[in-house]
Short mmCIF file of C-alpha atoms and ligand atoms in Angstrom, two decimals:
data_model
loop_
_atom_site.label_atom_id
_atom_site.label_comp_id
_atom_site.label_asym_id
_atom_site.label_seq_id
_atom_site.Cartn_x
_atom_site.Cartn_y
_atom_site.Cartn_z
CA MET A 8 54.50 7.12 -26.07
CA LYS A 9 55.06 9.43 -23.15
CA VAL A 10 51.58 10.92 -23.59
CA VAL A 11 50.04 7.47 -23.57
CA ARG A 12 51.94 6.60 -20.39
CA ASN A 13 50.81 9.83 -18.73
CA VAL A 14 47.22 9.19 -19.67
CA ALA A 15 47.51 5.68 -18.25
CA LEU A 16 49.01 7.06 -15.04
CA ILE A 17 46.27 9.66 -14.65
CA ALA A 18 43.60 7.08 -15.40
CA GLY A 19 45.16 4.69 -12.88
CA ALA A 20 45.35 7.39 -10.21
CA SER A 21 41.70 8.38 -10.85
CA LEU A 22 40.63 4.77 -10.53
CA LEU A 23 42.50 4.45 -7.24
CA THR A 24 40.86 7.64 -5.96
CA LEU A 25 37.47 6.36 -7.06
CA ALA A 26 38.08 3.01 -5.36
CA ALA A 27 39.14 4.83 -2.17
CA VAL A 28 35.99 7.00 -2.21
CA VAL A 29 33.80 3.94 -2.78
CA ALA A 30 35.56 2.05 0.04
CA VAL A 31 35.32 4.92 2.55
CA ARG A 32 31.66 5.54 1.75
CA THR A 33 30.92 1.82 2.09
CA MET A 34 32.57 1.66 5.50
CA THR A 35 30.97 4.80 6.90
CA TRP A 36 27.52 4.39 5.31
CA LYS A 37 24.32 4.26 7.39
CA PRO A 38 20.77 4.31 5.98
CA GLU A 39 19.20 7.73 6.55
CA ALA A 40 15.89 6.53 8.00
CA GLY A 41 15.20 7.12 11.69
CA ALA A 42 17.59 10.01 12.28
CA GLU A 43 15.66 11.40 15.27
CA LYS A 44 15.33 9.56 18.58
CA PRO A 45 12.09 7.69 19.33
CA ALA A 46 9.91 8.55 22.33
CA ALA A 47 10.03 6.32 25.41
CA LEU A 48 8.08 3.19 24.42
CA ALA A 49 5.15 2.16 26.62
CA ALA A 50 4.80 -1.47 27.68
CA ALA A 51 2.35 -3.72 25.86
CA THR A 52 -1.03 -4.41 27.41
CA PRO A 53 -1.63 -8.17 27.32
CA VAL A 54 -4.33 -9.40 24.96
CA ASP A 55 -5.93 -12.85 25.18
CA ALA A 56 -4.68 -14.43 21.93
CA ALA A 57 -7.15 -17.33 21.91
CA ARG A 58 -10.05 -14.93 22.43
CA ALA A 59 -8.76 -12.61 19.70
CA ALA A 60 -8.49 -15.59 17.31
CA ALA A 61 -12.04 -16.68 18.10
CA HIS A 62 -13.22 -13.12 17.46
CA LEU A 63 -11.43 -12.94 14.11
CA GLY A 64 -13.05 -16.23 13.13
CA GLU A 65 -16.44 -14.70 13.90
CA ALA A 66 -15.64 -11.52 11.96
CA ILE A 67 -14.63 -13.55 8.89
CA ARG A 68 -18.05 -15.24 8.84
CA PHE A 69 -19.74 -11.94 7.95
CA GLN A 70 -19.45 -11.96 4.17
CA THR A 71 -18.63 -8.28 3.66
CA VAL A 72 -17.58 -8.95 0.08
CA SER A 73 -16.93 -5.93 -2.14
CA ASN A 74 -18.04 -7.00 -5.61
CA GLN A 75 -16.91 -5.30 -8.80
CA ASP A 76 -20.62 -4.68 -9.35
CA VAL A 77 -21.41 -2.87 -6.09
CA ALA A 78 -25.13 -3.61 -6.55
CA ALA A 79 -24.33 -7.27 -5.77
CA ASN A 80 -22.99 -6.41 -2.29
CA ARG A 81 -24.98 -7.86 0.62
CA TRP A 82 -25.05 -4.79 2.83
CA GLU A 83 -26.84 -6.61 5.64
CA GLU A 84 -23.54 -8.45 6.24
CA TRP A 85 -21.89 -5.10 7.09
CA ASP A 86 -24.76 -4.28 9.44
CA ARG A 87 -24.36 -7.62 11.16
CA LEU A 88 -20.61 -7.01 11.50
CA HIS A 89 -21.34 -3.63 13.15
CA ALA A 90 -23.77 -5.16 15.63
CA TRP A 91 -21.27 -7.91 16.39
CA MET A 92 -18.51 -5.35 17.06
CA GLN A 93 -20.74 -3.52 19.53
CA ALA A 94 -21.63 -6.73 21.34
CA THR A 95 -18.09 -8.13 21.34
CA TYR A 96 -16.12 -5.10 22.54
CA PRO A 97 -18.13 -3.53 25.37
CA ALA A 98 -15.20 -1.79 27.11
CA ALA A 99 -14.04 -0.21 23.85
CA HIS A 100 -17.57 0.95 23.06
CA ALA A 101 -18.01 2.42 26.54
CA ALA A 102 -14.80 4.44 26.09
CA MET A 103 -15.33 5.58 22.49
CA THR A 104 -18.02 7.40 20.57
CA ARG A 105 -19.05 5.94 17.23
CA GLU A 106 -20.23 7.68 14.08
CA VAL A 107 -21.29 6.22 10.74
CA VAL A 108 -20.45 8.09 7.53
CA ASP A 109 -21.10 7.33 3.85
CA GLY A 110 -23.56 4.60 4.76
CA ARG A 111 -21.29 2.10 6.53
CA THR A 112 -17.87 3.56 7.28
CA LEU A 113 -17.19 3.75 11.02
CA ILE A 114 -15.38 6.55 12.84
CA TYR A 115 -14.64 5.80 16.50
CA ALA A 116 -13.31 8.58 18.74
CA TRP A 117 -11.64 8.00 22.10
CA PRO A 118 -11.47 11.51 23.52
CA GLY A 119 -8.10 12.57 24.89
CA SER A 120 -7.72 14.55 28.12
CA ASP A 121 -5.69 17.24 26.34
CA PRO A 122 -7.73 18.51 23.39
CA LYS A 123 -4.86 20.76 22.28
CA LEU A 124 -2.81 17.73 21.19
CA PRO A 125 -3.34 16.59 17.60
CA PRO A 126 -5.07 13.19 17.57
CA ILE A 127 -3.87 9.93 16.04
CA VAL A 128 -5.82 7.91 13.46
CA LEU A 129 -5.62 4.12 13.18
CA MET A 130 -7.30 2.50 10.18
CA ALA A 131 -8.49 -0.84 8.82
CA HIS A 132 -11.23 -1.77 6.35
CA GLN A 133 -14.32 -3.92 6.80
CA ASP A 134 -14.73 -5.26 3.28
CA VAL A 135 -12.95 -8.16 1.59
CA VAL A 136 -12.36 -9.19 -2.02
CA PRO A 137 -14.50 -11.97 -3.52
CA VAL A 138 -13.28 -15.53 -3.80
CA THR A 139 -12.40 -16.01 -7.47
CA PRO A 140 -15.13 -18.20 -9.01
CA GLY A 141 -13.79 -21.70 -9.70
CA THR A 142 -11.14 -21.58 -6.93
CA GLU A 143 -13.48 -22.50 -4.05
CA LYS A 144 -12.39 -26.15 -4.19
CA ASP A 145 -8.74 -25.13 -3.73
CA TRP A 146 -9.44 -23.71 -0.28
CA VAL A 147 -8.39 -26.28 2.32
CA ARG A 148 -11.04 -24.74 4.59
CA PRO A 149 -14.17 -22.97 3.35
CA PRO A 150 -13.26 -19.29 2.75
CA PHE A 151 -15.87 -17.85 5.12
CA SER A 152 -15.62 -20.52 7.83
CA GLY A 153 -13.21 -18.56 10.04
CA GLU A 154 -11.86 -21.89 11.28
CA ILE A 155 -8.96 -21.98 13.71
CA ALA A 156 -6.54 -24.80 12.94
CA GLU A 157 -2.79 -25.42 12.83
CA GLY A 158 -2.20 -22.19 14.71
CA TYR A 159 -3.98 -20.08 12.07
CA VAL A 160 -7.29 -18.31 11.65
CA TRP A 161 -8.42 -19.21 8.12
CA GLY A 162 -10.59 -17.32 5.68
CA ARG A 163 -11.06 -14.43 3.31
CA GLY A 164 -10.07 -11.23 5.08
CA ALA A 165 -7.97 -12.92 7.80
CA PHE A 166 -4.95 -10.99 6.54
CA ASP A 167 -6.61 -8.24 4.49
CA ASP A 168 -7.87 -6.55 6.55
CA LYS A 169 -10.12 -7.99 9.28
CA GLY A 170 -6.99 -9.15 11.10
CA SER A 171 -6.05 -5.49 11.64
CA LEU A 172 -9.64 -4.46 12.40
CA VAL A 173 -9.99 -7.14 15.08
CA ALA A 174 -6.49 -6.44 16.45
CA LEU A 175 -7.37 -2.74 16.82
CA MET A 176 -10.64 -3.52 18.61
CA GLU A 177 -8.89 -6.06 20.89
CA ALA A 178 -6.29 -3.40 21.72
CA ALA A 179 -8.92 -0.77 22.54
CA ASP A 180 -10.96 -3.23 24.58
CA ALA A 181 -7.88 -4.40 26.54
CA LEU A 182 -6.70 -0.82 27.23
CA ALA A 183 -10.15 0.51 28.13
CA GLY A 184 -10.81 -2.55 30.29
CA ARG A 185 -7.74 -1.65 32.34
CA GLY A 186 -8.81 1.93 32.76
CA PHE A 187 -6.41 3.48 30.24
CA LYS A 188 -7.28 7.09 29.35
CA PRO A 189 -5.53 8.72 26.40
CA ARG A 190 -4.11 12.25 26.56
CA ARG A 191 -4.41 12.58 22.80
CA THR A 192 -7.68 11.69 21.09
CA VAL A 193 -7.48 8.33 19.36
CA TYR A 194 -9.58 7.76 16.21
CA PHE A 195 -10.32 4.46 14.51
CA VAL A 196 -11.49 4.73 10.91
CA PHE A 197 -12.92 1.54 9.38
CA GLY A 198 -13.74 2.02 5.69
CA HIS A 199 -16.51 -0.11 4.23
CA ASN A 200 -15.52 -0.17 0.56
CA GLU A 201 -11.71 -0.06 0.34
CA GLU A 202 -11.60 -2.81 -2.28
CA THR A 203 -13.80 -0.89 -4.73
CA LEU A 204 -14.42 2.85 -4.59
CA GLY A 205 -12.97 3.88 -1.24
CA THR A 206 -15.70 6.51 -0.86
CA GLY A 207 -16.06 5.58 2.81
CA ALA A 208 -12.50 6.55 3.67
CA ALA A 209 -12.74 9.59 1.38
CA THR A 210 -15.82 10.74 3.31
CA ALA A 211 -14.03 10.07 6.61
CA ALA A 212 -11.05 12.17 5.47
CA LYS A 213 -13.45 14.97 4.59
CA TRP A 214 -15.05 14.58 8.04
CA PHE A 215 -11.63 15.43 9.54
CA ALA A 216 -11.02 18.27 7.07
CA ASP A 217 -14.45 19.82 7.77
CA ARG A 218 -13.67 19.86 11.50
CA LYS A 219 -10.18 21.22 10.84
CA ILE A 220 -8.69 18.25 12.69
CA ARG A 221 -5.10 17.61 11.62
CA PRO A 222 -3.94 14.24 13.01
CA GLU A 223 -0.38 13.78 14.25
CA PHE A 224 -0.23 10.65 12.10
CA VAL A 225 -2.41 8.10 10.32
CA LEU A 226 -1.55 4.40 10.42
CA ASP A 227 -3.23 2.05 7.91
CA GLU A 228 -2.47 -1.26 6.18
CA GLY A 229 0.05 -1.42 3.34
CA GLY A 230 3.31 -2.88 4.66
CA VAL A 231 4.24 -5.98 6.66
CA ALA A 232 7.36 -7.78 7.85
CA VAL A 233 8.84 -10.69 5.93
CA THR A 234 11.06 -13.33 7.49
CA SER A 235 13.50 -13.24 4.58
CA ASN A 236 13.88 -10.36 2.15
CA ALA A 237 14.76 -10.93 -1.51
CA LEU A 238 18.03 -9.03 -1.25
CA THR A 239 19.88 -10.30 1.81
CA GLY A 240 17.71 -13.12 3.16
CA GLU A 241 17.33 -11.25 6.46
CA PRO A 242 13.97 -10.29 8.00
CA VAL A 243 12.69 -6.80 7.25
CA ALA A 244 9.60 -4.77 8.17
CA VAL A 245 8.41 -2.29 5.56
CA MET A 246 6.46 0.66 6.92
CA SER A 247 5.38 2.47 3.80
CA THR A 248 5.72 6.26 3.74
CA ALA A 249 3.91 6.72 0.43
CA GLU A 250 1.62 5.09 -2.05
CA LYS A 251 1.37 5.34 -5.77
CA GLY A 252 -1.29 7.27 -7.64
CA TYR A 253 -3.84 5.87 -10.07
CA ALA A 254 -4.93 7.06 -13.49
CA THR A 255 -6.49 5.50 -16.56
CA LEU A 256 -6.05 6.95 -20.00
CA ARG A 257 -8.49 6.34 -22.84
CA VAL A 258 -6.97 6.30 -26.33
CA THR A 259 -9.52 6.59 -29.12
CA ALA A 260 -9.01 6.19 -32.87
CA SER A 261 -11.78 7.06 -35.33
CA ALA A 262 -12.19 6.04 -38.98
CA GLU A 263 -14.73 5.66 -41.77
CA GLY A 264 -15.80 2.16 -40.86
CA GLY A 265 -17.35 -0.15 -43.43
CA HIS A 266 -17.16 -3.77 -44.50
CA SER A 267 -14.04 -5.76 -43.60
CA SER A 268 -13.98 -7.30 -47.10
CA ALA A 269 -12.59 -4.08 -48.55
CA PRO A 270 -10.42 -2.49 -45.84
CA PRO A 271 -8.36 0.64 -46.40
CA LYS A 272 -4.69 0.51 -45.41
CA GLU A 273 -5.20 2.36 -42.16
CA THR A 274 -8.19 1.39 -40.01
CA ALA A 275 -9.18 2.57 -36.54
CA VAL A 276 -7.83 -0.65 -35.04
CA VAL A 277 -4.47 -0.36 -36.80
CA THR A 278 -4.09 3.26 -35.71
CA LEU A 279 -5.07 2.36 -32.17
CA ALA A 280 -2.62 -0.54 -32.06
CA ARG A 281 0.20 1.78 -33.17
CA ALA A 282 -0.73 4.32 -30.51
CA VAL A 283 -0.87 1.73 -27.71
CA ASP A 284 2.44 0.27 -28.85
CA ARG A 285 4.08 3.69 -28.85
CA ILE A 286 2.76 4.61 -25.38
CA ALA A 287 3.68 1.26 -23.80
CA GLY A 288 7.02 1.32 -25.61
CA ASP A 289 7.96 4.59 -23.94
CA PRO A 290 8.23 3.59 -20.25
CA PHE A 291 8.95 6.09 -17.51
CA PRO A 292 12.63 6.01 -16.53
CA LEU A 293 13.66 3.88 -13.55
CA LYS A 294 15.40 5.98 -10.93
CA PHE A 295 17.04 4.71 -7.78
CA GLU A 296 15.50 7.29 -5.49
CA GLY A 297 12.51 7.87 -3.20
CA PRO A 298 10.88 5.41 -0.77
CA GLY A 299 11.47 2.42 -3.09
CA ALA A 300 15.22 3.06 -3.00
CA GLN A 301 15.02 3.55 0.78
CA THR A 302 13.57 0.03 1.12
CA VAL A 303 16.59 -1.39 -0.71
CA ARG A 304 19.02 0.76 1.29
CA GLY A 305 17.41 -0.36 4.54
CA MET A 306 17.63 -4.01 3.51
CA ALA A 307 21.25 -3.63 2.41
CA ASP A 308 22.12 -2.37 5.89
CA GLY A 309 21.81 -5.93 7.17
CA GLY A 310 23.67 -7.49 4.25
CA GLY A 311 27.26 -8.12 3.21
CA TRP A 312 29.73 -5.59 1.79
CA PRO A 313 28.90 -5.93 -1.95
CA MET A 314 25.32 -4.80 -1.33
CA ARG A 315 26.47 -2.09 1.09
CA MET A 316 29.03 -0.90 -1.42
CA LEU A 317 26.38 -0.52 -4.14
CA VAL A 318 23.82 1.39 -2.06
CA ALA A 319 26.42 3.47 -0.19
CA ASN A 320 27.66 4.66 -3.58
CA ASP A 321 24.39 5.07 -5.42
CA TRP A 322 25.81 8.31 -6.87
CA LEU A 323 27.86 5.85 -8.97
CA PHE A 324 25.86 2.61 -8.92
CA GLY A 325 22.32 4.05 -8.89
CA PRO A 326 21.68 3.31 -12.58
CA LEU A 327 23.00 -0.24 -12.14
CA LEU A 328 20.74 -0.79 -9.11
CA ALA A 329 17.74 0.64 -10.95
CA ARG A 330 18.43 -1.63 -13.95
CA LYS A 331 18.77 -4.67 -11.68
CA MET A 332 15.50 -3.87 -9.87
CA GLY A 333 13.88 -3.19 -13.23
CA GLU A 334 14.15 -6.90 -14.08
CA THR A 335 11.53 -7.75 -11.43
CA PRO A 336 8.13 -6.11 -12.08
CA GLU A 337 7.26 -5.70 -8.37
CA LEU A 338 10.60 -3.98 -7.69
CA ALA A 339 10.48 -1.91 -10.88
CA ALA A 340 7.06 -0.64 -9.80
CA MET A 341 8.70 0.92 -6.73
CA LEU A 342 10.99 3.08 -8.85
CA HIS A 343 8.80 4.52 -11.59
CA THR A 344 5.31 5.19 -12.93
CA THR A 345 4.04 1.99 -14.55
CA VAL A 346 2.14 1.83 -17.85
CA ALA A 347 -0.29 -1.06 -18.39
CA PRO A 348 -2.65 -1.29 -21.39
CA THR A 349 -5.58 -3.30 -20.03
CA MET A 350 -8.71 -3.05 -22.22
CA LEU A 351 -9.34 -2.84 -25.96
CA GLU A 352 -12.58 -2.18 -27.76
CA GLY A 353 -13.34 -2.29 -31.48
CA ALA A 354 -16.15 -3.41 -33.76
CA PRO A 355 -19.17 -5.25 -32.36
CA LYS A 356 -18.75 -7.95 -35.04
CA GLU A 357 -15.80 -9.69 -36.71
CA ASN A 358 -16.60 -8.54 -40.27
CA VAL A 359 -17.17 -4.89 -39.43
CA LEU A 360 -14.56 -2.13 -39.56
CA PRO A 361 -15.15 -0.08 -36.41
CA GLN A 362 -15.77 3.65 -36.74
CA ARG A 363 -14.27 3.96 -33.32
CA ALA A 364 -11.69 1.82 -31.52
CA SER A 365 -10.42 2.56 -28.06
CA ALA A 366 -7.98 1.28 -25.44
CA LEU A 367 -7.63 1.85 -21.71
CA ILE A 368 -4.16 2.25 -20.27
CA ASN A 369 -3.79 2.01 -16.51
CA TYR A 370 -1.01 4.02 -14.86
CA ARG A 371 0.28 3.81 -11.29
CA LEU A 372 1.94 7.11 -10.59
CA HIS A 373 5.26 7.39 -8.78
CA PRO A 374 5.35 10.36 -6.36
CA ARG A 375 7.73 12.25 -8.66
CA ASP A 376 5.21 12.22 -11.56
CA LYS A 377 1.90 14.04 -11.78
CA ALA A 378 -1.07 12.92 -13.89
CA GLU A 379 -0.36 15.92 -16.12
CA ASP A 380 3.16 14.54 -16.81
CA VAL A 381 1.58 11.25 -17.88
CA MET A 382 -0.69 13.08 -20.34
CA VAL A 383 2.21 15.11 -21.75
CA ARG A 384 4.31 11.96 -22.22
CA ALA A 385 1.46 10.05 -23.88
CA ARG A 386 0.71 12.97 -26.24
CA ARG A 387 4.36 13.09 -27.22
CA ALA A 388 4.39 9.32 -27.87
CA VAL A 389 1.40 9.41 -30.23
CA ARG A 390 2.38 12.62 -32.05
CA GLY A 391 1.29 12.42 -35.68
CA LEU A 392 -1.27 9.67 -35.10
CA PRO A 393 -4.98 10.58 -35.43
CA VAL A 394 -5.98 9.54 -31.91
CA GLU A 395 -7.65 11.32 -29.00
CA LEU A 396 -6.48 11.02 -25.41
CA SER A 397 -8.70 11.55 -22.38
CA TRP A 398 -8.85 10.51 -18.74
CA GLU A 399 -11.19 7.71 -17.82
CA GLY A 400 -12.43 8.89 -14.42
CA THR A 401 -10.45 11.37 -12.36
CA PRO A 402 -6.77 10.58 -11.86
CA VAL A 403 -5.60 10.19 -8.25
CA GLU A 404 -2.13 11.64 -7.75
CA ALA A 405 0.49 9.70 -5.77
CA SER A 406 0.47 10.43 -2.05
CA PRO A 407 2.95 12.83 -0.52
CA VAL A 408 5.98 11.06 0.99
CA SER A 409 5.81 11.09 4.80
CA SER A 410 8.87 11.63 6.96
CA SER A 411 11.14 8.68 7.63
CA SER A 412 13.46 10.62 9.88
CA ASP A 413 11.41 12.57 12.43
CA ALA A 414 10.59 11.45 15.97
CA THR A 415 7.12 10.13 15.02
CA TRP A 416 8.61 7.87 12.37
CA SER A 417 11.36 6.73 14.74
CA THR A 418 8.83 5.92 17.47
CA LEU A 419 6.52 3.93 15.18
CA ALA A 420 9.50 2.19 13.55
CA ALA A 421 10.92 1.27 16.98
CA LEU A 422 7.55 -0.20 18.02
CA ALA A 423 7.33 -2.08 14.71
CA THR A 424 10.83 -3.48 15.18
CA GLU A 425 10.11 -4.56 18.76
CA ALA A 426 6.94 -6.30 17.53
CA THR A 427 8.49 -8.13 14.58
CA GLY A 428 12.16 -8.44 15.55
CA ALA A 429 13.01 -7.06 12.10
CA PRO A 430 14.59 -3.73 11.20
CA THR A 431 11.91 -1.32 9.97
CA VAL A 432 12.53 0.47 6.68
CA PRO A 433 10.47 2.98 4.64
CA GLY A 434 8.74 1.88 1.47
CA ILE A 435 6.05 2.60 -1.11
CA VAL A 436 2.71 0.82 -1.59
CA ILE A 437 2.43 -0.04 -5.30
CA GLY A 438 -1.33 -0.67 -4.99
CA ALA A 439 -3.74 1.58 -3.13
CA THR A 440 -5.09 1.84 0.42
CA ASP A 441 -7.87 3.82 2.10
CA SER A 442 -5.25 6.07 3.70
CA ARG A 443 -4.58 7.77 0.36
CA TRP A 444 -7.50 10.09 1.10
CA PHE A 445 -5.74 11.35 4.22
CA GLY A 446 -2.84 12.95 2.34
CA PRO A 447 -4.46 16.42 2.46
CA VAL A 448 -5.49 15.93 6.13
CA ALA A 449 -2.34 14.62 7.81
CA GLU A 450 1.33 15.34 7.30
CA ARG A 451 2.31 11.79 8.22
CA VAL A 452 0.54 8.77 6.78
CA TYR A 453 2.14 5.37 7.42
CA ARG A 454 1.08 2.01 6.08
CA PHE A 455 2.05 -1.00 8.14
CA ALA A 456 0.68 -3.95 10.12
CA PRO A 457 3.10 -6.01 12.24
CA PHE A 458 2.43 -9.37 10.63
CA LEU A 459 5.68 -11.32 10.27
CA VAL A 460 5.33 -13.81 7.42
CA PRO A 461 7.43 -15.70 4.88
CA PHE A 462 7.40 -13.89 1.54
CA GLU A 463 5.41 -16.72 -0.13
CA GLU A 464 2.59 -16.18 2.39
CA LEU A 465 1.79 -12.82 0.77
CA SER A 466 0.29 -14.50 -2.31
CA ARG A 467 -2.53 -15.80 -0.09
CA PHE A 468 -4.01 -12.39 0.42
CA HIS A 469 -6.45 -11.63 -2.38
CA GLY A 470 -5.61 -15.27 -3.27
CA THR A 471 -6.52 -18.75 -2.09
CA ASN A 472 -6.23 -20.06 1.48
CA GLU A 473 -5.87 -16.65 3.09
CA ARG A 474 -5.01 -16.98 6.78
CA VAL A 475 -3.27 -15.25 9.65
CA SER A 476 -1.42 -16.97 12.45
CA VAL A 477 -2.76 -16.59 15.99
CA GLU A 478 0.75 -15.44 16.90
CA ASN A 479 0.59 -12.62 14.34
CA LEU A 480 -2.86 -11.57 15.45
CA ASP A 481 -1.63 -11.40 19.05
CA ARG A 482 1.47 -9.51 17.88
CA ALA A 483 -0.72 -6.99 16.07
CA ALA A 484 -3.11 -6.44 18.98
CA GLU A 485 -0.27 -5.88 21.45
CA PHE A 486 1.53 -3.63 18.92
CA TYR A 487 -1.58 -1.43 18.71
CA THR A 488 -1.82 -1.24 22.53
CA ARG A 489 1.77 0.05 22.52
CA VAL A 490 1.16 2.46 19.65
CA ILE A 491 -1.80 3.96 21.49
CA ALA A 492 -0.14 4.02 24.93
CA THR A 493 3.14 5.41 23.56
CA THR A 494 1.87 8.07 21.18
CA ALA A 495 -1.43 9.03 22.86
CA GLY A 496 -0.84 8.02 26.50
ZN1 ZN B 510 -6.66 -4.19 2.33
#
């Protein structure tokens, strides 16, 4: 009996100690992002919001649609967009040189007075995704009308990514028009095929590498501010410090083939189905770490004590947090490499046993996993099955994770917060952006545009009724004037 009592006492004391540790950590906890002080922030240069909105409307009317079949692209629309940019932004074009690479990607350079300083690179892309056939009638305004109504500029690309492109050009035109001269060289890189191959941005990155230019930072699309985050209901701005990689695995099963009226027990399709099931049934573990966890920590900072307690003590509650996030696919994607079987191929006819059946499995790589790890894991999953594994195309590794504590981060985060009124937290892009090509060229690559929107608004981009508010466009243009004046002025 005495032993039992002692055990109970010890257990009780341990629990009290644990509770005390959890309580102290909760009370003293601060998210780690933004440890260093920001630079002195330059004032915004005013931009004419109505003029910017009219310009975005015009830019939307050029149908720079990136089709899945690139041969269907109407390249003259890109050429018209280029001519329009030159005519619309005379001050910016007088201040900057312009070079075209890979056919239609634009590199603008605004030479700084001190060539020893590393330059900055600001990015946006010219192309847009197609309007899904059959959804045209659901658009309240025609998708390429660029109409301005109800305080919004409407149309495909308003948000992704002509809003940023126009905001950058408005910023340059406003600054140059007022005689601003940068100390650091400022580059604009406008990719022409972000939504398909991204070869434009890849060529631009190589352009920098060939000239041994190492930018101080690169800022591209890939994060925005929402008025109410899913965790605490407070506004939050996510400036992504990383993006996931991309790889597609081909799984192939071979067999004798023959007539489906006399099938053997194991056919190519059955073997393939087993292999796909095994690979998809062996997900990468969810871990509460990295930029995805930092987003949650940053959001929790503005929340009540239960949320703070969990994130402040992730040494204890990390697995619980990871499991909770794992229930929502978009949040789970921030914490691990995702596995998605997408295409299956078998016989050309229903009564034929295929000699060869294959599946494609699309992976989005978390920064802690390499493509090689994916291959090793898949091989282990299908051990004993007669299938072959090979890469479909060349895998793209996840980006490096940029600093979320140095002075550059703190400066950009402070500017983002002043623009949106929301705390700025690090994050990870679960899709892909043009800036992924700049990983080898720049130590810091950030992905953010200062659009402040309700969460539901995000479904409009790549979706129906895409639009951007005139207020957000103005916010973005003035934000870019401050980014340039603060970091390159
Ligand atoms: Zn985009």
